[in-house]
Amino acid sequence: MQLRFTPSEEAFRTELREFFTTEIPEDIRRRNAEGKTIYPDDIVTTTQILNKRGIAVPAWPVEAGGQDWTPVQHHIWREEMALNFVPDLLPFNAGMVGPVIAQFGNDAQKERFLPITRNLDLWWCQGFSEPEAGSDLASLKTRAVRDGDHYVVNGQKTWTTLGQFAKWIFMLVRTDPDVKKQAGISFLLIDLDTPGIEMRPIQLIDGGYEVNEVFFSDVRVPVENLVGEENQGWTIAKFLLGNERSGIARVGYTKTKLARAKKLASEITTPNGTLLDDPAIASRLADLENQLLALEITQLRVVAGSANGKQNPASSLLKLRGSELQQEAMELLADIAGPDSLPVAGVDAADANGTADVASPEWAQLTVPTYLNYRKVTIYGGSSEVQRQIIDKAVLGL
């Protein structure tokens, strides 16, 4: 196992860093660093700059616009994106439906959807979770009944992230209710302008509006929008969720948050110096940095072990611990903000994570809404309980 980067890998890192810091507009990276990314504009602009360079979707097959990179190069790409505050690409396009269409779609679907998905000319959202089918995805009830050249879809999806910007939704539907529940599911692509679809916003505990519930009433979907074979949806869903899980550790992102916590603590004066001199704060920072370093080394071991291109079940350990460390970093930032973290704006669905017109610094006011928002990271992409089950069976063999 080699945990040091080779000279060529370091050169690759330098090349990416120079591109990210010179070609991605500084105002977009600054807003991302401050937690004030403008949706959808900043994401679209960033994606199209990266796509023009050919590095928006490096994990896709080469013939679909991906790169023939090694696992270590993919790791460096993700880390440099985070360390240089390049906004995350839209996961529904880059990490979910794009790879699915490239793997399971027919030639017509690949030709129609892959270029506009890669360049974010088409914004996708995900229709998996339902009111009674979240982590237990196989229990979904939204029905799609064949009627000639169409499916007629009825049901409800929920927790549809950023659906307010989407033009299309990819979703799992039940096409056969009379077989084992995993065996009767199919994967459909649906234009959100189709009659019979209604999207309603859900306001979250942080005051923001980033998720929705979507209702389908006799929605007619052309059969040509079926990806793969009818009732193959569970296989496709497992493929998609494996891709989603691979980048959730976000070590680079958490590094930037700890660096910010350290800088802010050093700027807040106390009777004995600065907050960074407080043994309690210093101890938490050191502990988190050590745990993050351990996770980074583990991630490199997983990357090295994924050289054959197959998913490593140990990626569940990265998702589990990586999401926990993101939450602990957000909690530390809120504690550093102290009482200044409490003032917040009034509830307004049009304002995500708003701030109040008071003397408290804006960064401090945003810490608690961000802390609350990050409760989600131990749920999406497979909850921590699901990850522990995978580790239990596939890694430990228990």
Tab-separated table of C-alpha atoms in Angstrom, residues 2-382:
chain	number	residue	atom	x	y	z
A	2	GLN	CA	1.372	3.394	-1.035
A	3	LEU	CA	0.086	6.361	0.996
A	4	ARG	CA	2.411	8.973	-0.507
A	5	PHE	CA	1.607	10.738	-3.744
A	6	THR	CA	3.990	10.223	-6.659
A	7	PRO	CA	5.672	13.207	-8.398
A	8	SER	CA	3.243	12.849	-11.323
A	9	GLU	CA	0.283	12.865	-8.939
A	10	GLU	CA	1.622	15.991	-7.225
A	11	ALA	CA	1.981	17.624	-10.655
A	12	PHE	CA	-1.604	16.620	-11.428
A	13	ARG	CA	-2.701	18.260	-8.166
A	14	THR	CA	-0.834	21.474	-9.011
A	15	GLU	CA	-2.421	21.614	-12.462
A	16	LEU	CA	-5.925	21.230	-11.042
A	17	ARG	CA	-5.310	23.781	-8.298
A	18	GLU	CA	-4.125	26.362	-10.813
A	19	PHE	CA	-7.173	25.750	-12.997
A	20	PHE	CA	-9.644	25.969	-10.103
A	21	THR	CA	-8.140	29.180	-8.716
A	22	THR	CA	-7.822	30.974	-12.063
A	23	GLU	CA	-10.821	29.780	-14.096
A	24	ILE	CA	-13.596	29.464	-11.494
A	25	PRO	CA	-14.678	33.053	-10.715
A	26	GLU	CA	-13.380	34.317	-7.387
A	27	ASP	CA	-16.787	35.613	-6.309
A	28	ILE	CA	-18.326	32.157	-6.751
A	29	ARG	CA	-15.585	30.515	-4.669
A	30	ARG	CA	-15.852	33.237	-2.006
A	31	ARG	CA	-19.609	32.787	-1.710
A	32	ASN	CA	-19.129	29.035	-1.429
A	33	ALA	CA	-16.553	29.488	1.339
A	34	GLU	CA	-18.990	31.726	3.239
A	35	GLY	CA	-21.920	29.318	2.814
A	36	LYS	CA	-23.784	31.731	0.531
A	37	THR	CA	-23.743	29.930	-2.825
A	38	ILE	CA	-26.359	31.292	-5.220
A	39	TYR	CA	-28.609	28.532	-6.604
A	40	PRO	CA	-28.843	27.612	-9.410
A	41	ASP	CA	-26.559	30.178	-11.073
A	42	ASP	CA	-23.258	29.428	-9.281
A	43	ILE	CA	-23.637	25.680	-9.790
A	44	VAL	CA	-24.508	26.031	-13.484
A	45	THR	CA	-21.621	28.437	-14.164
A	46	THR	CA	-19.108	26.237	-12.357
A	47	THR	CA	-20.282	23.044	-14.050
A	48	GLN	CA	-20.091	24.555	-17.527
A	49	ILE	CA	-16.547	25.858	-16.940
A	50	LEU	CA	-15.435	22.425	-15.746
A	51	ASN	CA	-17.256	20.675	-18.586
A	52	LYS	CA	-15.559	22.894	-21.166
A	53	ARG	CA	-12.240	21.675	-19.721
A	54	GLY	CA	-13.528	18.084	-19.747
A	55	ILE	CA	-13.377	17.568	-15.972
A	56	ALA	CA	-16.990	18.024	-14.872
A	57	VAL	CA	-17.785	14.307	-14.758
A	58	PRO	CA	-14.455	12.450	-14.682
A	59	ALA	CA	-16.028	9.343	-13.149
A	60	TRP	CA	-18.305	8.794	-16.162
A	61	PRO	CA	-17.215	6.392	-18.903
A	62	VAL	CA	-14.727	8.040	-21.250
A	63	GLU	CA	-17.086	7.692	-24.222
A	64	ALA	CA	-19.707	9.653	-22.229
A	65	GLY	CA	-17.366	12.507	-21.347
A	66	GLY	CA	-15.425	11.036	-18.421
A	67	GLN	CA	-11.689	10.748	-17.844
A	68	ASP	CA	-9.417	7.716	-17.828
A	69	TRP	CA	-8.034	8.682	-14.435
A	70	THR	CA	-6.683	6.458	-11.699
A	71	PRO	CA	-8.630	6.228	-8.408
A	72	VAL	CA	-5.942	8.429	-6.818
A	73	GLN	CA	-6.470	11.132	-9.466
A	74	HIS	CA	-10.199	11.078	-8.780
A	75	HIS	CA	-9.416	11.477	-5.087
A	76	ILE	CA	-7.124	14.457	-5.788
A	77	TRP	CA	-9.778	16.062	-8.012
A	78	ARG	CA	-12.390	15.866	-5.247
A	79	GLU	CA	-9.997	17.145	-2.599
A	80	GLU	CA	-8.738	20.108	-4.622
A	81	MET	CA	-12.301	21.088	-5.510
A	82	ALA	CA	-13.104	21.300	-1.798
A	83	LEU	CA	-9.857	22.933	-0.644
A	84	ASN	CA	-10.248	25.690	-3.251
A	85	PHE	CA	-13.937	26.265	-2.480
A	86	VAL	CA	-15.215	25.189	-5.875
A	87	PRO	CA	-18.953	24.527	-5.391
A	88	ASP	CA	-20.046	20.901	-5.378
A	89	LEU	CA	-21.466	19.774	-8.696
A	90	LEU	CA	-25.138	18.889	-8.746
A	91	PRO	CA	-25.072	15.291	-7.489
A	92	PHE	CA	-28.308	14.339	-9.244
A	93	ASN	CA	-26.672	15.011	-12.617
A	94	ALA	CA	-22.995	14.226	-12.088
A	95	GLY	CA	-23.209	11.339	-9.636
A	96	MET	CA	-26.619	9.770	-10.124
A	97	VAL	CA	-28.725	9.884	-13.288
A	98	GLY	CA	-25.786	10.529	-15.632
A	99	PRO	CA	-23.893	7.351	-14.665
A	100	VAL	CA	-27.195	5.418	-14.665
A	101	ILE	CA	-28.055	6.453	-18.241
A	102	ALA	CA	-24.477	5.772	-19.346
A	103	GLN	CA	-24.663	2.267	-17.817
A	104	PHE	CA	-28.279	1.200	-18.382
A	105	GLY	CA	-29.736	3.619	-20.964
A	106	ASN	CA	-30.284	2.817	-24.633
A	107	ASP	CA	-28.469	4.661	-27.427
A	108	ALA	CA	-31.298	7.171	-27.936
A	109	GLN	CA	-31.355	8.046	-24.217
A	110	LYS	CA	-27.579	8.455	-24.123
A	111	GLU	CA	-27.604	10.729	-27.155
A	112	ARG	CA	-30.515	12.807	-25.848
A	113	PHE	CA	-29.638	13.179	-22.183
A	114	LEU	CA	-25.930	12.740	-21.495
A	115	PRO	CA	-24.583	15.954	-23.129
A	116	ILE	CA	-27.183	18.231	-21.505
A	117	THR	CA	-26.864	16.417	-18.167
A	118	ARG	CA	-23.069	16.758	-18.190
A	119	ASN	CA	-23.239	20.489	-19.005
A	120	LEU	CA	-26.125	21.142	-16.592
A	121	ASP	CA	-28.319	22.481	-19.392
A	122	LEU	CA	-30.852	20.134	-17.817
A	123	TRP	CA	-31.285	20.206	-14.014
A	124	TRP	CA	-32.440	16.849	-12.577
A	125	CYS	CA	-33.958	16.032	-9.201
A	126	GLN	CA	-34.372	12.659	-7.505
A	127	GLY	CA	-37.675	10.916	-6.807
A	128	PHE	CA	-36.835	8.009	-4.514
A	129	SER	CA	-38.113	8.690	-0.965
A	130	GLU	CA	-41.801	8.509	-0.158
A	131	PRO	CA	-43.722	9.288	3.053
A	132	GLU	CA	-43.561	5.584	4.049
A	133	ALA	CA	-40.425	4.585	2.126
A	134	GLY	CA	-37.219	6.370	3.053
A	135	SER	CA	-34.406	4.126	4.216
A	136	ASP	CA	-36.707	1.179	3.425
A	137	LEU	CA	-36.765	2.166	-0.234
A	138	ALA	CA	-38.132	-1.168	-1.448
A	139	SER	CA	-41.471	-0.353	0.210
A	140	LEU	CA	-42.236	2.478	-2.234
A	141	LYS	CA	-45.847	2.650	-3.438
A	142	THR	CA	-45.905	5.130	-6.343
A	143	ARG	CA	-47.497	3.124	-9.171
A	144	ALA	CA	-46.789	3.169	-12.898
A	145	VAL	CA	-49.361	1.218	-14.928
A	146	ARG	CA	-48.730	0.464	-18.605
A	147	ASP	CA	-51.354	1.975	-20.956
A	148	GLY	CA	-50.329	1.504	-24.583
A	149	ASP	CA	-47.209	3.548	-25.307
A	150	HIS	CA	-47.323	5.258	-21.898
A	151	TYR	CA	-47.095	4.576	-18.199
A	152	VAL	CA	-49.703	6.250	-16.013
A	153	VAL	CA	-48.045	7.346	-12.762
A	154	ASN	CA	-49.846	8.015	-9.469
A	155	GLY	CA	-48.294	8.614	-6.058
A	156	GLN	CA	-46.097	10.922	-4.010
A	157	LYS	CA	-42.393	11.542	-3.552
A	158	THR	CA	-40.850	13.570	-0.721
A	159	TRP	CA	-37.553	15.152	0.385
A	160	THR	CA	-36.946	16.081	-3.268
A	161	THR	CA	-33.825	18.224	-2.882
A	162	LEU	CA	-33.547	21.372	-5.062
A	163	GLY	CA	-36.560	20.214	-7.061
A	164	GLN	CA	-37.645	23.838	-7.393
A	165	PHE	CA	-34.882	24.310	-9.988
A	166	ALA	CA	-35.372	21.019	-11.804
A	167	LYS	CA	-36.823	20.459	-15.273
A	168	TRP	CA	-36.870	16.643	-15.065
A	169	ILE	CA	-37.067	14.038	-12.303
A	170	PHE	CA	-35.696	10.494	-12.276
A	171	MET	CA	-37.670	8.189	-10.054
A	172	LEU	CA	-38.417	4.704	-8.903
A	173	VAL	CA	-41.944	3.450	-9.478
A	174	ARG	CA	-43.737	0.200	-8.763
A	175	THR	CA	-44.641	-1.540	-12.012
A	176	ASP	CA	-45.518	-4.974	-10.565
A	177	PRO	CA	-47.187	-5.146	-7.132
A	178	ASP	CA	-47.557	-8.947	-7.193
A	179	VAL	CA	-43.918	-10.017	-6.855
A	180	LYS	CA	-41.246	-9.651	-4.156
A	181	LYS	CA	-41.155	-5.914	-3.443
A	182	GLN	CA	-37.590	-5.419	-4.759
A	183	ALA	CA	-38.501	-7.214	-7.998
A	184	GLY	CA	-41.430	-5.006	-9.086
A	185	ILE	CA	-39.679	-1.621	-9.356
A	186	SER	CA	-38.710	0.348	-12.497
A	187	PHE	CA	-36.664	3.499	-13.211
A	188	LEU	CA	-38.434	6.308	-15.120
A	189	LEU	CA	-37.387	9.732	-16.447
A	190	ILE	CA	-40.190	12.298	-16.231
A	191	ASP	CA	-40.509	15.853	-17.583
A	192	LEU	CA	-41.767	17.977	-14.682
A	193	ASP	CA	-43.900	20.033	-17.087
A	194	THR	CA	-46.090	16.977	-17.721
A	195	PRO	CA	-49.727	17.608	-16.682
A	196	GLY	CA	-50.665	16.092	-13.307
A	197	ILE	CA	-47.465	16.969	-11.410
A	198	GLU	CA	-47.524	19.309	-8.411
A	199	MET	CA	-44.461	20.327	-6.370
A	200	ARG	CA	-44.818	21.836	-2.903
A	201	PRO	CA	-41.960	23.278	-0.795
A	202	ILE	CA	-40.998	21.919	2.625
A	203	GLN	CA	-39.445	24.442	4.991
A	204	LEU	CA	-36.679	22.911	7.116
A	205	ILE	CA	-35.675	23.462	10.725
A	206	ASP	CA	-32.905	25.853	9.590
A	207	GLY	CA	-35.513	28.146	7.992
A	208	GLY	CA	-34.341	27.284	4.493
A	209	TYR	CA	-36.205	25.802	1.545
A	210	GLU	CA	-34.240	23.151	-0.303
A	211	VAL	CA	-36.534	20.121	-0.322
A	212	ASN	CA	-39.997	19.472	-1.697
A	213	GLU	CA	-42.812	16.967	-1.887
A	214	VAL	CA	-44.023	16.028	-5.367
A	215	PHE	CA	-47.454	14.657	-6.220
A	216	PHE	CA	-48.328	12.639	-9.346
A	217	SER	CA	-51.943	12.333	-10.506
A	218	ASP	CA	-52.522	10.299	-13.697
A	219	VAL	CA	-49.227	11.515	-15.149
A	220	ARG	CA	-48.665	10.015	-18.608
A	221	VAL	CA	-45.032	9.128	-19.258
A	222	PRO	CA	-43.831	7.765	-22.626
A	223	VAL	CA	-42.542	4.197	-22.425
A	224	GLU	CA	-39.383	5.403	-24.161
A	225	ASN	CA	-38.498	7.132	-20.843
A	226	LEU	CA	-38.022	3.782	-19.088
A	227	VAL	CA	-34.309	3.211	-18.302
A	228	GLY	CA	-33.205	-0.405	-18.480
A	229	GLU	CA	-35.810	-3.125	-18.477
A	230	GLU	CA	-39.173	-2.995	-16.740
A	231	ASN	CA	-38.792	-4.211	-13.123
A	232	GLN	CA	-34.993	-3.741	-13.223
A	233	GLY	CA	-35.221	-0.610	-11.073
A	234	TRP	CA	-33.850	-2.138	-7.868
A	235	THR	CA	-30.603	-3.115	-9.591
A	236	ILE	CA	-30.303	0.396	-11.014
A	237	ALA	CA	-31.068	1.963	-7.616
A	238	LYS	CA	-28.255	-0.010	-5.944
A	239	PHE	CA	-25.845	1.110	-8.669
A	240	LEU	CA	-26.920	4.739	-8.201
A	241	LEU	CA	-26.692	4.678	-4.408
A	242	GLY	CA	-23.194	3.178	-4.603
A	243	ASN	CA	-22.088	6.140	-6.704
A	244	GLU	CA	-23.787	8.620	-4.363
A	245	ARG	CA	-22.064	7.154	-1.311
A	246	SER	CA	-18.543	7.233	-2.736
A	247	GLY	CA	-18.040	11.006	-2.356
A	248	ILE	CA	-19.914	11.700	0.857
A	249	ALA	CA	-16.895	11.467	3.221
A	250	ARG	CA	-15.941	15.029	2.116
A	251	VAL	CA	-12.613	15.080	3.925
A	252	GLY	CA	-11.440	18.159	2.016
A	253	TYR	CA	-14.612	20.052	2.864
A	254	THR	CA	-14.303	19.287	6.582
A	255	LYS	CA	-10.671	20.402	6.452
A	256	THR	CA	-11.798	23.846	5.263
A	257	LYS	CA	-14.336	24.054	8.091
A	258	LEU	CA	-11.754	23.196	10.753
A	259	ALA	CA	-9.327	25.733	9.284
A	260	ARG	CA	-12.085	28.334	9.439
A	261	ALA	CA	-12.907	27.370	13.032
A	262	LYS	CA	-9.267	27.778	14.017
A	263	LYS	CA	-9.008	31.193	12.311
A	264	LEU	CA	-12.223	32.501	13.881
A	265	ALA	CA	-11.233	31.254	17.343
A	266	SER	CA	-7.902	33.065	17.018
A	267	GLU	CA	-9.737	36.344	16.270
A	268	ILE	CA	-12.125	36.253	19.265
A	269	THR	CA	-10.520	37.840	22.326
A	270	THR	CA	-11.023	36.583	25.874
A	271	PRO	CA	-9.644	37.786	29.242
A	272	ASN	CA	-6.805	35.271	28.800
A	273	GLY	CA	-5.939	35.885	25.148
A	274	THR	CA	-8.098	34.447	22.364
A	275	LEU	CA	-10.638	31.672	22.184
A	276	LEU	CA	-7.981	29.521	20.566
A	277	ASP	CA	-6.073	29.645	23.874
A	278	ASP	CA	-9.059	28.145	25.691
A	279	PRO	CA	-8.043	24.546	26.560
A	280	ALA	CA	-11.540	23.236	25.824
A	281	ILE	CA	-11.652	24.731	22.324
A	282	ALA	CA	-8.022	23.838	21.574
A	283	SER	CA	-8.615	20.260	22.694
A	284	ARG	CA	-11.713	19.851	20.503
A	285	LEU	CA	-9.888	21.272	17.492
A	286	ALA	CA	-6.913	18.960	17.987
A	287	ASP	CA	-9.181	15.939	18.479
A	288	LEU	CA	-11.162	16.683	15.332
A	289	GLU	CA	-8.016	17.275	13.286
A	290	ASN	CA	-6.592	13.936	14.444
A	291	GLN	CA	-9.792	12.079	13.641
A	292	LEU	CA	-9.980	13.729	10.236
A	293	LEU	CA	-6.379	12.742	9.528
A	294	ALA	CA	-7.221	9.139	10.445
A	295	LEU	CA	-10.221	9.252	8.100
A	296	GLU	CA	-8.092	10.695	5.301
A	297	ILE	CA	-5.549	7.871	5.644
A	298	THR	CA	-8.385	5.343	5.658
A	299	GLN	CA	-9.806	6.984	2.551
A	300	LEU	CA	-6.466	6.655	0.787
A	301	ARG	CA	-6.354	2.963	1.726
A	302	VAL	CA	-9.862	2.506	0.283
A	303	VAL	CA	-8.867	4.398	-2.864
A	304	ALA	CA	-5.780	2.209	-3.250
A	305	GLY	CA	-7.954	-0.879	-2.787
A	306	SER	CA	-10.418	0.251	-5.452
A	307	ALA	CA	-7.893	0.124	-8.255
A	308	ASN	CA	-9.863	-2.606	-10.053
A	309	GLY	CA	-12.762	-0.184	-10.483
A	310	LYS	CA	-15.143	-2.078	-8.182
A	311	GLN	CA	-16.959	-0.469	-5.292
A	312	ASN	CA	-15.190	-1.149	-2.001
A	313	PRO	CA	-17.692	-1.921	0.784
A	314	ALA	CA	-15.334	-0.049	3.126
A	315	SER	CA	-16.649	3.136	1.482
A	316	SER	CA	-19.552	2.752	3.926
A	317	LEU	CA	-17.069	3.388	6.738
A	318	LEU	CA	-16.000	6.616	4.988
A	319	LYS	CA	-19.599	7.734	4.624
A	320	LEU	CA	-20.404	6.867	8.248
A	321	ARG	CA	-17.430	8.606	9.852
A	322	GLY	CA	-17.147	11.397	7.285
A	323	SER	CA	-20.727	12.538	7.856
A	324	GLU	CA	-20.234	12.436	11.639
A	325	LEU	CA	-17.113	14.605	11.408
A	326	GLN	CA	-18.945	17.134	9.205
A	327	GLN	CA	-21.569	17.444	11.935
A	328	GLU	CA	-18.958	17.792	14.680
A	329	ALA	CA	-17.194	20.562	12.725
A	330	MET	CA	-20.479	22.472	12.350
A	331	GLU	CA	-21.166	22.069	16.061
A	332	LEU	CA	-17.710	23.448	16.897
A	333	LEU	CA	-18.279	26.515	14.687
A	334	ALA	CA	-21.613	27.184	16.429
A	335	ASP	CA	-19.930	26.910	19.833
A	336	ILE	CA	-17.184	29.324	18.742
A	337	ALA	CA	-19.881	31.797	17.669
A	338	GLY	CA	-21.441	31.488	21.129
A	339	PRO	CA	-24.375	33.851	21.846
A	340	ASP	CA	-23.827	35.555	18.474
A	341	SER	CA	-25.130	32.390	16.826
A	342	LEU	CA	-28.631	32.911	18.230
A	343	PRO	CA	-30.124	35.870	16.251
A	344	VAL	CA	-31.902	34.638	13.124
A	345	ALA	CA	-34.240	36.143	10.559
A	346	GLY	CA	-37.976	35.613	10.595
A	347	VAL	CA	-39.369	32.544	8.862
A	348	ASP	CA	-39.622	33.225	5.145
A	349	ALA	CA	-39.711	30.417	2.562
A	350	ALA	CA	-38.078	32.722	0.021
A	351	ASP	CA	-34.958	33.272	2.150
A	352	ALA	CA	-32.661	30.324	2.763
A	353	ASN	CA	-30.720	30.517	6.034
A	354	GLY	CA	-31.483	34.226	6.451
A	355	THR	CA	-29.769	36.534	8.933
A	356	ALA	CA	-31.192	39.224	11.202
A	357	ASP	CA	-30.435	42.942	11.091
A	358	VAL	CA	-28.466	42.938	14.356
A	359	ALA	CA	-24.892	43.593	15.410
A	360	SER	CA	-23.838	39.929	15.515
A	361	PRO	CA	-21.444	38.949	12.696
A	362	GLU	CA	-23.155	37.328	9.751
A	363	TRP	CA	-20.885	34.269	9.897
A	364	ALA	CA	-21.914	33.708	13.513
A	365	GLN	CA	-25.628	34.002	12.727
A	366	LEU	CA	-25.294	31.355	10.014
A	367	THR	CA	-23.606	28.761	12.216
A	368	VAL	CA	-26.688	27.370	13.965
A	369	PRO	CA	-28.859	27.133	10.792
A	370	THR	CA	-25.925	25.355	9.131
A	371	TYR	CA	-25.481	23.065	12.145
A	372	LEU	CA	-29.185	22.180	11.972
A	373	ASN	CA	-29.074	21.689	8.197
A	374	TYR	CA	-26.203	19.216	8.541
A	375	ARG	CA	-28.278	16.850	10.648
A	376	LYS	CA	-29.249	15.442	7.247
A	377	VAL	CA	-25.807	14.136	6.298
A	378	THR	CA	-26.098	11.045	8.503
A	379	ILE	CA	-29.386	10.220	6.750
A	380	TYR	CA	-29.063	10.764	2.992
A	381	GLY	CA	-27.064	8.415	0.823
A	382	GLY	CA	-28.013	5.603	3.197
